[in-house]
XYZ file of C-alpha atoms in Angstrom:
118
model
C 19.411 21.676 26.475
C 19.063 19.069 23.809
C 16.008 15.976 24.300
C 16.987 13.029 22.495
C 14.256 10.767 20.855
C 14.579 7.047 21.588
C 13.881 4.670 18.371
C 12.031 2.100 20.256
C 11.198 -0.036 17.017
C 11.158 0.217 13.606
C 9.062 -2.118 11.046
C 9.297 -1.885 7.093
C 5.800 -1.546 5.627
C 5.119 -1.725 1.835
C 2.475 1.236 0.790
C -0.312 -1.335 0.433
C -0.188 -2.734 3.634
C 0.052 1.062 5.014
C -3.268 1.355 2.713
C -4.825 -1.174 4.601
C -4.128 0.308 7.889
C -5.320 3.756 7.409
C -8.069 2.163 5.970
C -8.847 0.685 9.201
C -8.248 4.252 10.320
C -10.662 6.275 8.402
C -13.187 3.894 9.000
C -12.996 4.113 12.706
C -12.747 8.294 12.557
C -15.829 8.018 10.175
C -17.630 6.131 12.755
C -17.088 8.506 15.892
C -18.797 11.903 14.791
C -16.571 13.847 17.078
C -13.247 13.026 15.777
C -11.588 14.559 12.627
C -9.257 13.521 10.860
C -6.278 15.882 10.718
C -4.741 16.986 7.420
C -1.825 14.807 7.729
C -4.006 11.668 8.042
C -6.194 12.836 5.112
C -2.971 13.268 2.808
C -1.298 10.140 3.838
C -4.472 8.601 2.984
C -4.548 10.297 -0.579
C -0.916 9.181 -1.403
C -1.595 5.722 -0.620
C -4.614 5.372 -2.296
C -3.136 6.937 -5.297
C 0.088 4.730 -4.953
C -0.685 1.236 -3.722
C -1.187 -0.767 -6.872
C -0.999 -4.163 -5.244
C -2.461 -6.254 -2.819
C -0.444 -6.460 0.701
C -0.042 -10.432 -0.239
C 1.707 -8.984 -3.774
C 3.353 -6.621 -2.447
C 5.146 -8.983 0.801
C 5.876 -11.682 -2.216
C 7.980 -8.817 -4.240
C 9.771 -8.308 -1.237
C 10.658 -11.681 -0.486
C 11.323 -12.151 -4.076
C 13.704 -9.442 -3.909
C 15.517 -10.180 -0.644
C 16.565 -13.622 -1.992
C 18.732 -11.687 -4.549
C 22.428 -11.083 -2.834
C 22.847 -7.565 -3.092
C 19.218 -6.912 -1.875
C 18.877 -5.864 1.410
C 15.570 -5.599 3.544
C 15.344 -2.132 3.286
C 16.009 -1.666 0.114
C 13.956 -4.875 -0.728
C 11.125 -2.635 0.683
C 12.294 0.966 -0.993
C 12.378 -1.019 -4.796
C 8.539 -2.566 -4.018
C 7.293 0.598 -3.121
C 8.966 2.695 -5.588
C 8.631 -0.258 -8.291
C 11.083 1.291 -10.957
C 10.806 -0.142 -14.341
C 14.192 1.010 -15.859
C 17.626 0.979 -14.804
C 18.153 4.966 -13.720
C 15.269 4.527 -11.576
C 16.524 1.799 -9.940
C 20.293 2.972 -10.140
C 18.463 6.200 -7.885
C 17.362 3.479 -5.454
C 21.268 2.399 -4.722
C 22.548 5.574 -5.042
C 23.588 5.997 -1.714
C 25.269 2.241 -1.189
C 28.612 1.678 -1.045
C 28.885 -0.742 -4.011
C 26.982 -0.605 -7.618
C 25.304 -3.088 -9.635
C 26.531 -4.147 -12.796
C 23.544 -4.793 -16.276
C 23.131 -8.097 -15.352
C 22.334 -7.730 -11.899
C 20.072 -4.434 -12.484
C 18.163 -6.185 -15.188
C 17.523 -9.186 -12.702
C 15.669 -7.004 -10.337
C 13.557 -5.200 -12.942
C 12.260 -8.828 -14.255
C 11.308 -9.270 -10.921
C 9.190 -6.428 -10.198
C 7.674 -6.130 -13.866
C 6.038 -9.089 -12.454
C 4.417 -7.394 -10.508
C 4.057 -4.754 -12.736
């Protein structure tokens, strides 16, 4: 017998708007004494407090930035602001699995853009 999951919805979030949220989180575990907060919770936390380096605003305005570009998706407008790579391999890794590849020019564009927000 197999069980099938349904994908009900799916929303792109950059790591400082997930930041926020489980900031709102923590705070309302911390508040109720009985509740814990299980391990996964406490290392998501960790990872995006280590890895969100700009505001949600920023972070939403790199995306949009990014998405005006023609070869930039939404997905992978999200994927290059959360992973902000600041040379071409790195951001050669992000298209690595697309079916086309981006010539100098076109790389170079995208890493002026996020140095930005750098």
């Amino acid at each position: 017998m197999t069980i099938f999951k349904e994908k009900v919805s799916e929303e792109f979030l950059t790591v400082a708007e997930t930041k926020e949220i489980l900031q709102d989180l923590e705070m309302e575990r911390a508040a109720d004494e009985d509740r814990e907060m299980r391990y996964e919770l406490k290392r998501a936390i960790e990872h995006v407090n280590r890895f969100a380096l700009l505001d949600p605003e920023e972070s939403l305005q790199l995306v949009e930035e990014l998405e005006e570009l023609e070869k930039v998706d939404t997905p992978t407008a999200y994927k290059i602001a959360n992973l902000r790579p600041l040379d071409r391999d790195e951001l050669r890794a992000v298209f690595a699995q697309e079916r086309y590849t981006l010539d100098g020019d076109e790389l170079d564009e995208i890493i002026n853009i996020v140095k930005q927000y750098a």
